[in-house]
Coordinates of C-alpha atoms in Angstrom, one line a residue:
M1411 CA 78.8 94.8 100.4
D1412 CA 78.1 98.5 101.0
C1413 CA 77.8 100.5 98.0
T1414 CA 77.3 104.4 97.8
Y1415 CA 75.0 106.1 95.2
R1416 CA 75.4 109.6 94.3
L1417 CA 72.0 110.7 93.2
R1418 CA 70.5 113.9 91.5
I1419 CA 67.1 114.3 93.0
P1420 CA 64.4 116.8 92.2
H1421 CA 64.1 119.1 95.4
V1422 CA 60.6 118.5 95.9
A1423 CA 58.6 117.3 98.8
G1424 CA 58.4 113.3 98.8
Q1425 CA 61.1 112.7 96.3
L1426 CA 63.5 111.3 98.9
A1427 CA 60.9 109.1 100.1
K1428 CA 60.3 107.7 96.6
V1429 CA 64.1 107.0 96.3
A1430 CA 64.0 105.1 99.7
G1431 CA 61.0 103.2 98.5
R1432 CA 62.8 102.1 95.3
I1433 CA 65.7 101.0 97.4
A1434 CA 63.3 99.0 99.6
E1435 CA 61.7 97.4 96.5
H1436 CA 65.0 96.2 95.5
G1437 CA 65.9 94.6 98.8
G1438 CA 68.6 97.3 99.7
L1439 CA 69.3 98.3 103.4
I1440 CA 69.8 101.9 103.7
G1441 CA 72.8 103.1 105.7
D1442 CA 74.4 106.7 105.8
V1443 CA 72.5 109.5 103.7
K1444 CA 74.8 112.6 103.0
T1445 CA 73.7 115.7 101.4
I1446 CA 76.4 117.2 99.1
S1447 CA 74.6 120.4 97.9
V1448 CA 71.0 121.6 97.6
A1449 CA 70.0 123.9 94.8
K1450 CA 66.5 125.3 93.9
H1451 CA 65.4 122.6 91.9
E1452 CA 67.7 119.7 92.6
A1453 CA 69.6 118.0 95.7
L1454 CA 72.7 116.1 95.2
R1455 CA 72.9 113.2 97.8
E1456 CA 75.0 110.3 98.5
I1457 CA 73.2 107.1 99.8
T1458 CA 74.8 104.1 101.2
V1459 CA 73.0 100.9 100.7
E1460 CA 73.8 97.4 101.6
V1461 CA 73.2 95.1 98.8
V1462 CA 74.3 91.3 98.2
D1463 CA 76.6 91.7 95.5
K1464 CA 77.7 93.6 92.2
D1465 CA 74.8 92.3 90.3
H1466 CA 72.4 93.5 93.0
A1467 CA 74.2 97.0 93.1
D1468 CA 73.6 97.2 89.3
R1469 CA 70.1 96.3 89.5
L1470 CA 69.5 98.9 92.0
A1471 CA 71.3 101.6 89.9
A1472 CA 69.0 100.8 87.1
G1473 CA 65.9 100.9 89.3
L1474 CA 66.8 104.3 90.7
N1475 CA 67.7 105.8 87.2
D1476 CA 64.0 104.6 86.3
L1477 CA 62.6 107.2 88.7
E1478 CA 61.3 110.3 87.0
G1479 CA 63.7 113.3 87.6
V1480 CA 66.3 111.1 89.2
T1481 CA 69.9 110.4 87.9
V1482 CA 72.5 108.1 89.4
A1483 CA 76.0 110.1 89.1
W1484 CA 77.8 107.3 90.0
F1485 CA 77.8 104.4 92.5
H1486 CA 80.9 102.6 94.0
D1487 CA 81.6 99.8 96.4
R1488 CA 82.7 101.7 99.7
A1489 CA 85.5 99.2 100.4
F1490 CA 87.2 100.2 97.0
I1491 CA 86.5 103.9 97.9
A1492 CA 88.2 103.4 101.3
H1493 CA 91.2 101.5 99.7
D1494 CA 91.8 103.9 96.9
G1495 CA 95.6 105.0 96.9
G1496 CA 96.1 102.6 99.7
K1497 CA 95.5 103.2 103.5
L1498 CA 99.1 104.0 104.9
E1499 CA 101.8 106.7 104.6
V1500 CA 104.9 107.5 106.5
V1501 CA 104.3 110.7 108.5
A1502 CA 107.3 112.5 110.3
R1503 CA 107.2 112.9 114.0
R1504 CA 109.8 115.8 113.8
P1505 CA 109.0 118.9 111.4
I1506 CA 112.1 120.0 109.4
E1507 CA 111.9 123.6 108.8
T1508 CA 115.3 125.3 109.2
N1509 CA 119.0 124.3 108.7
Q1510 CA 119.4 123.7 112.4
D1511 CA 116.7 121.2 112.2
V1512 CA 118.7 119.5 109.5
R1513 CA 121.9 119.5 111.6
D1514 CA 119.8 118.0 114.6
V1515 CA 118.1 115.0 112.9
Y1516 CA 120.8 114.3 110.3
T1517 CA 124.2 115.3 110.0
P1518 CA 126.3 116.2 112.1
G1519 CA 123.9 115.4 115.2
V1520 CA 122.8 112.0 114.1
A1521 CA 126.3 110.6 114.3
R1522 CA 126.3 111.2 118.1
V1523 CA 123.3 109.3 118.5
C1524 CA 124.3 106.6 116.4
E1525 CA 127.6 106.3 118.5
A1526 CA 125.4 106.3 121.7
I1527 CA 123.3 103.3 120.5
A1528 CA 126.4 101.4 119.1
E1529 CA 127.8 101.7 122.8
F1530 CA 124.5 101.2 124.6
P1531 CA 122.1 99.3 122.4
Q1532 CA 119.3 99.5 124.8
L1533 CA 119.2 103.2 123.9
A1534 CA 117.4 102.5 120.5
G1535 CA 114.1 102.0 122.3
R1536 CA 114.4 105.7 123.2
F1537 CA 116.0 107.4 120.4
T1538 CA 114.6 105.6 117.4
S1539 CA 111.2 104.4 116.4
L1540 CA 112.2 100.8 117.4
G1541 CA 110.0 101.0 120.8
R1542 CA 106.9 102.1 118.8
S1543 CA 107.2 99.7 115.8
V1544 CA 105.8 96.3 114.8
A1545 CA 106.3 94.2 111.4
I1546 CA 103.3 92.6 109.9
C1547 CA 104.6 89.8 108.3
T1548 CA 102.9 87.5 105.9
N1549 CA 103.1 85.3 103.0
G1550 CA 99.2 85.5 102.0
T1551 CA 98.5 81.8 102.2
R1552 CA 95.5 82.0 104.5
V1553 CA 93.8 85.3 104.1
L1554 CA 90.4 85.7 105.8
G1555 CA 88.1 83.2 104.0
L1556 CA 89.8 83.8 100.8
G1557 CA 92.5 81.1 101.4
D1558 CA 95.9 81.4 99.4
I1559 CA 95.7 84.6 97.4
G1560 CA 99.5 85.4 97.7
P1561 CA 101.2 88.2 99.6
V1562 CA 100.2 91.2 97.2
A1563 CA 96.5 90.3 97.3
S1564 CA 96.8 90.4 101.2
L1565 CA 98.2 93.9 101.4
P1566 CA 94.8 95.5 102.0
V1567 CA 94.4 93.3 105.2
M1568 CA 97.9 94.2 106.5
E1569 CA 97.4 97.8 105.8
G1570 CA 94.1 97.5 107.7
K1571 CA 95.7 95.9 110.6
A1572 CA 98.4 98.8 110.6
L1573 CA 95.5 101.5 110.7
F1574 CA 94.4 100.0 113.9
Y1575 CA 97.8 99.9 115.5
A1576 CA 98.2 103.5 114.7
Q1577 CA 94.8 104.7 115.8
L1578 CA 94.2 102.6 118.8
V1579 CA 97.6 102.4 120.7
G1580 CA 100.0 104.7 118.6
I1581 CA 102.0 101.9 117.2
S1582 CA 103.8 102.2 113.7
A1583 CA 103.0 99.0 112.1
V1584 CA 104.7 98.0 108.6
P1585 CA 103.4 95.5 106.4
I1586 CA 106.1 93.0 105.3
L1587 CA 105.3 90.7 102.4
I1588 CA 107.3 87.7 102.1
D1589 CA 107.0 85.8 98.7
T1590 CA 107.6 82.2 99.9
K1591 CA 105.7 79.2 101.1
D1592 CA 108.9 77.7 102.5
V1593 CA 109.1 77.7 106.2
D1594 CA 112.8 78.0 106.3
E1595 CA 113.0 81.0 103.9
F1596 CA 110.3 82.7 105.6
V1597 CA 111.7 82.3 109.0
E1598 CA 115.3 83.5 107.4
T1599 CA 113.6 86.6 106.1
V1600 CA 112.0 87.6 109.3
V1601 CA 115.1 87.1 111.2
R1602 CA 117.1 89.6 108.9
I1603 CA 114.7 92.2 109.0
A1604 CA 113.6 91.9 112.7
P1605 CA 116.5 94.1 114.1
G1606 CA 114.4 97.1 112.7
F1607 CA 111.3 96.5 114.6
G1608 CA 110.3 96.2 118.4
G1609 CA 107.9 93.3 117.6
I1610 CA 106.9 90.5 115.0
H1611 CA 103.2 90.4 114.4
L1612 CA 102.6 87.3 112.1
E1613 CA 99.3 87.3 110.0
D1614 CA 97.3 85.1 107.4
I1615 CA 99.8 82.3 107.1
A1616 CA 98.3 78.7 106.4
A1617 CA 98.5 75.9 109.0
P1618 CA 100.4 73.9 109.9
G1619 CA 103.3 75.9 108.8
C1620 CA 102.4 79.0 110.8
F1621 CA 102.8 77.1 114.0
E1622 CA 106.4 76.0 113.1
I1623 CA 107.1 79.5 111.9
E1624 CA 106.1 81.1 115.1
R1625 CA 107.8 78.6 117.3
R1626 CA 111.1 79.1 115.5
L1627 CA 111.0 82.8 115.4
I1628 CA 110.2 83.0 119.2
D1629 CA 113.4 80.7 119.7
A1630 CA 115.4 82.8 117.4
L1631 CA 114.4 86.5 118.2
P1632 CA 114.7 88.7 121.4
Q1633 CA 111.7 90.7 120.8
P1634 CA 108.0 89.6 121.1
V1635 CA 106.5 87.6 118.5
M1636 CA 102.8 86.6 118.1
H1637 CA 100.6 84.9 115.1
D1638 CA 97.5 87.1 115.5
D1639 CA 95.1 84.4 113.8
V1640 CA 96.2 81.9 116.7
H1641 CA 96.6 84.2 119.6
G1642 CA 94.9 87.5 119.1
T1643 CA 91.7 85.6 118.1
A1644 CA 92.0 83.2 121.0
V1645 CA 92.3 86.1 123.5
V1646 CA 89.1 87.9 122.1
T1647 CA 87.2 84.7 122.0
F1648 CA 88.3 83.7 125.6
A1649 CA 87.0 87.0 126.7
A1650 CA 83.8 86.7 125.0
A1651 CA 83.2 83.2 126.5
I1652 CA 83.8 84.6 130.0
A1653 CA 81.3 87.4 129.2
A1654 CA 78.8 85.1 127.8
C1655 CA 79.1 82.6 130.5
R1656 CA 78.7 85.5 133.0
Q1657 CA 75.3 86.6 131.4
V1658 CA 74.1 83.0 131.8
D1659 CA 75.2 82.4 135.3
M1660 CA 77.6 79.9 134.2
R1661 CA 81.4 79.4 135.4
L1662 CA 83.5 79.0 132.4
D1663 CA 86.3 77.3 134.4
E1664 CA 83.7 74.6 135.5
A1665 CA 82.1 74.2 132.1
V1666 CA 83.0 71.7 129.2
V1667 CA 84.1 73.8 126.2
G1668 CA 83.7 72.3 122.7
Q1669 CA 85.9 73.6 119.9
I1670 CA 84.7 72.9 116.2
G1671 CA 87.4 73.3 113.8
L1672 CA 91.4 73.1 114.6
G1673 CA 92.8 75.5 112.1
A1674 CA 95.0 78.2 113.3
A1675 CA 92.3 80.1 115.1
G1676 CA 90.5 77.0 116.3
F1677 CA 93.8 75.6 117.9
G1678 CA 94.7 78.9 119.4
I1679 CA 91.2 79.1 121.1
A1680 CA 91.1 75.6 122.4
S1681 CA 94.7 75.8 123.7
L1682 CA 94.2 79.2 125.4
I1683 CA 91.0 78.0 127.1
H1684 CA 92.7 74.9 128.3
D1685 CA 95.8 76.5 129.5
A1686 CA 94.0 79.3 131.3
G1687 CA 92.3 76.7 133.6
V1688 CA 89.2 75.0 132.0
K1689 CA 89.2 71.5 133.1
R1690 CA 87.9 70.0 129.9
V1691 CA 88.2 71.0 126.3
I1692 CA 87.0 68.8 123.7
A1693 CA 87.4 69.5 119.8
T1694 CA 86.8 68.2 116.5
D1695 CA 88.4 68.3 113.2
P1696 CA 88.9 65.8 110.2
N1697 CA 92.4 66.6 109.8
P1698 CA 94.6 63.9 111.6
I1699 CA 97.7 66.3 112.0
A1700 CA 95.1 68.9 113.8
Q1701 CA 94.1 66.2 116.0
E1702 CA 97.6 65.0 117.0
Q1703 CA 98.7 68.6 117.7
A1704 CA 95.4 69.2 119.9
L1705 CA 95.9 65.9 121.9
A1706 CA 99.4 66.9 122.6
A1707 CA 98.3 70.0 124.0
G1708 CA 95.7 68.3 126.3
I1709 CA 92.7 68.8 124.3
E1710 CA 90.4 65.9 123.8
I1711 CA 89.3 64.7 120.3
G1712 CA 85.7 63.7 119.4
T1713 CA 83.0 63.9 116.8
L1714 CA 80.9 66.8 116.1
A1715 CA 78.2 64.7 117.7
D1716 CA 80.3 64.4 120.7
V1717 CA 80.9 68.1 121.1
M1718 CA 77.2 69.1 120.6
A1719 CA 76.2 66.4 123.3
Q1720 CA 78.8 67.0 125.8
A1721 CA 79.9 70.8 125.8
D1722 CA 78.3 73.6 127.6
V1723 CA 80.1 76.2 125.7
V1724 CA 80.6 75.6 121.9
V1725 CA 83.1 77.6 120.1
A1726 CA 83.0 77.1 116.0
T1727 CA 85.6 78.2 113.7
S1728 CA 85.0 75.4 111.1
G1729 CA 84.8 77.5 108.1
R1730 CA 81.6 75.7 107.0
P1731 CA 78.4 77.7 107.1
G1732 CA 75.3 76.0 108.5
L1733 CA 77.3 73.1 110.0
I1734 CA 75.5 73.0 113.3
A1735 CA 72.1 71.8 113.0
P1736 CA 69.5 73.3 115.4
D1737 CA 68.1 70.0 116.6
T1738 CA 71.8 69.2 117.9
I1739 CA 71.7 72.0 120.5
R1740 CA 71.0 71.3 123.9
P1741 CA 69.0 73.8 126.2
G1742 CA 71.2 76.2 128.1
Q1743 CA 74.3 75.8 125.7
V1744 CA 76.4 78.9 124.9
I1745 CA 77.0 79.0 121.1
L1746 CA 79.8 81.2 119.7
A1747 CA 79.8 80.3 116.0
L1748 CA 82.4 82.5 114.6
T1749 CA 82.9 81.5 110.7
N1750 CA 82.5 84.9 108.7
P1751 CA 80.6 85.8 106.7
V1752 CA 78.1 83.1 107.3
P1753 CA 78.4 81.3 110.8
E1754 CA 77.8 77.6 111.5
I1755 CA 74.4 78.7 112.8
E1756 CA 72.6 81.8 113.1
P1757 CA 72.4 83.2 116.5
D1758 CA 68.6 83.6 116.2
A1759 CA 68.4 79.9 115.1
A1760 CA 70.5 78.9 117.9
L1761 CA 68.4 80.8 120.5
A1762 CA 65.3 79.3 119.1
A1763 CA 66.7 75.8 119.5
G1764 CA 67.2 76.5 123.2
A1765 CA 70.7 78.0 123.4
A1766 CA 70.9 80.2 126.4
F1767 CA 73.3 82.5 124.6
A1768 CA 74.4 82.7 120.9
A1769 CA 76.7 85.2 118.9
D1770 CA 78.4 85.1 115.5
G1771 CA 82.0 86.3 114.3
T1772 CA 80.5 89.8 113.8
S1773 CA 80.8 90.3 117.6
V1774 CA 84.2 88.6 118.1
N1775 CA 87.0 90.9 116.4
N1776 CA 90.5 90.1 117.1
V1777 CA 91.3 94.0 116.6
L1778 CA 90.2 93.9 120.4
G1779 CA 93.3 91.9 121.1
Y1780 CA 96.5 92.4 119.1
P1781 CA 96.8 96.1 119.5
G1782 CA 96.9 96.3 123.4
I1783 CA 98.9 93.0 123.6
F1784 CA 101.7 94.2 121.6
A1785 CA 101.6 97.7 123.1
G1786 CA 101.7 96.1 126.7
A1787 CA 104.6 93.9 125.4
L1788 CA 106.6 96.7 124.2
Q1789 CA 106.0 99.0 127.0
A1790 CA 107.3 96.1 129.4
G1791 CA 110.3 95.4 127.0
A1792 CA 109.0 91.9 126.8
T1793 CA 111.0 89.2 125.1
R1794 CA 108.1 87.2 124.5
I1795 CA 104.3 87.1 124.7
N1796 CA 103.4 84.3 127.3
L1797 CA 100.3 82.7 128.6
E1798 CA 100.0 85.0 131.6
M1799 CA 100.0 87.9 129.1
K1800 CA 97.4 86.4 126.9
R1801 CA 95.3 85.5 130.0
A1802 CA 95.4 89.0 131.5
A1803 CA 94.4 90.4 128.1
A1804 CA 91.3 88.3 128.0
W1805 CA 90.2 89.1 131.6
A1806 CA 90.9 92.7 130.8
L1807 CA 88.6 92.5 127.9
A1808 CA 86.0 90.6 129.7
G1809 CA 85.9 93.0 132.7
L1810 CA 85.3 96.0 130.3
T1811 CA 81.9 94.4 128.9
V1812 CA 78.7 95.4 130.2
E1813 CA 75.6 93.3 130.7
S1814 CA 74.3 93.8 127.1
E1815 CA 77.6 93.3 125.3
L1816 CA 79.6 90.2 124.5
V1817 CA 82.8 92.4 123.9
P1818 CA 83.6 96.1 124.7
D1819 CA 83.8 98.8 121.9
V1820 CA 86.5 98.0 119.4
L1821 CA 87.2 101.7 118.7
D1822 CA 87.4 102.9 122.3
R1823 CA 91.2 103.8 122.9
E1824 CA 90.6 103.3 126.7
V1825 CA 89.7 99.6 126.0
H1826 CA 93.1 99.1 124.4
E1827 CA 94.9 101.3 126.9
S1828 CA 93.4 98.8 129.7
V1829 CA 94.5 95.8 127.6
A1830 CA 98.0 97.1 127.4
Q1831 CA 98.3 98.0 131.0
A1832 CA 97.1 94.4 131.9
V1833 CA 99.5 92.9 129.5
R1834 CA 102.6 95.0 130.6
Q1835 CA 101.8 94.1 134.3
A1836 CA 101.5 90.5 133.5
A1837 CA 104.7 90.7 131.7
V1838 CA 106.4 92.1 134.8
D1839 CA 104.9 89.7 137.2
S1840 CA 105.7 86.5 134.9
G1841 CA 109.4 87.4 134.4
A1842 CA 108.8 88.0 130.5
A1843 CA 109.9 91.9 130.7
D1844 CA 113.3 93.0 130.1
A1845 CA 115.3 94.2 133.2
A1846 CA 115.4 97.7 131.4
P1847 CA 112.0 98.0 129.6
I1848 CA 111.8 100.4 126.7
S1849 CA 109.1 102.3 128.7
A1850 CA 111.5 103.2 131.3
L1851 CA 113.6 105.1 128.8
L1852 CA 110.8 107.1 127.4

């Protein structure tokens, strides 16, 4: 965890060095250092330190207070600072400053817009927020690595997703918390609220229910639906695999790809890589239902030993830290161990064991995928998100990497715009786009 300490430090040469030394003695890793104020005899500074947990943070605070002249004014987990008050608010796109503005945006003017949309429903994409909106729907049954913590506890994650939509592609995303584990109730709820949104983003729903929920919503709704944990993660992982193979002079389409773990993310990765043209994908998972689903998708099933012995590229999303033993790695393999926060094998250990390339989940972030995918789908007026659109997104991401990278910069808006353009074109070329796309009306 990252913890910020506000410190009162004597404004004397060498005092900041003593503080840094005390942090090092306690095993902390210094991040940002911010000067709040400097007086004649005292400086007020905020120092961010990476610590292991709350107990570690408390011990460091006590150690800093023990320094002569140093006082810890306060210290807080930065995650709680960032979430204080929530991360979202509704912001108006049109200012209301005069009575004429009231007449334009509300009565009597709004009635004429309503009548036009009633007669020509496709106008809603231009004259409402529909063409720039996504519902992020969850029941909180599979949140990050935390498991079933419920919809309300999942809200910080959904707000975070919405922030990226707004900042990276200009889409208004609204968290929709659905308090049920029943598939029928979940589907019915989303169908009823769907008319108010241009797309439906499913998030943090436990397998196997998530697969049925997505399938039924795709069948029932006229707008694009995508479970991000399945497809967004798969797109970014596919892009990372392309880039990794390029760096070690390996053709992914000619390689054997191994998938360890067939949960929502693992199944999405294996099926996308298989459907996108990789001739052989072999996976392992102890769950018989997951195995049957994978077999039906054309994916081979084997043991962990089979995967490690036969795969040229290994992708692991098992949720089991340390699962991959170094002595099972073959020279020249590409290893993407994606379980967070502790991977199946540390990249340095995999490289030391002979892997040609290795990375963990910190390098593969699905934020690179879903904003551009949904932006492209909305721009095209797509009624679904198909294989061609996901494949286009992955190749766009892979094409934006440089030699030293696995994936491009997640905060670069141009990256997301490139993904959106590729997805939009793929939607048109594959027939997934509406004859009168929203973008054409803007």
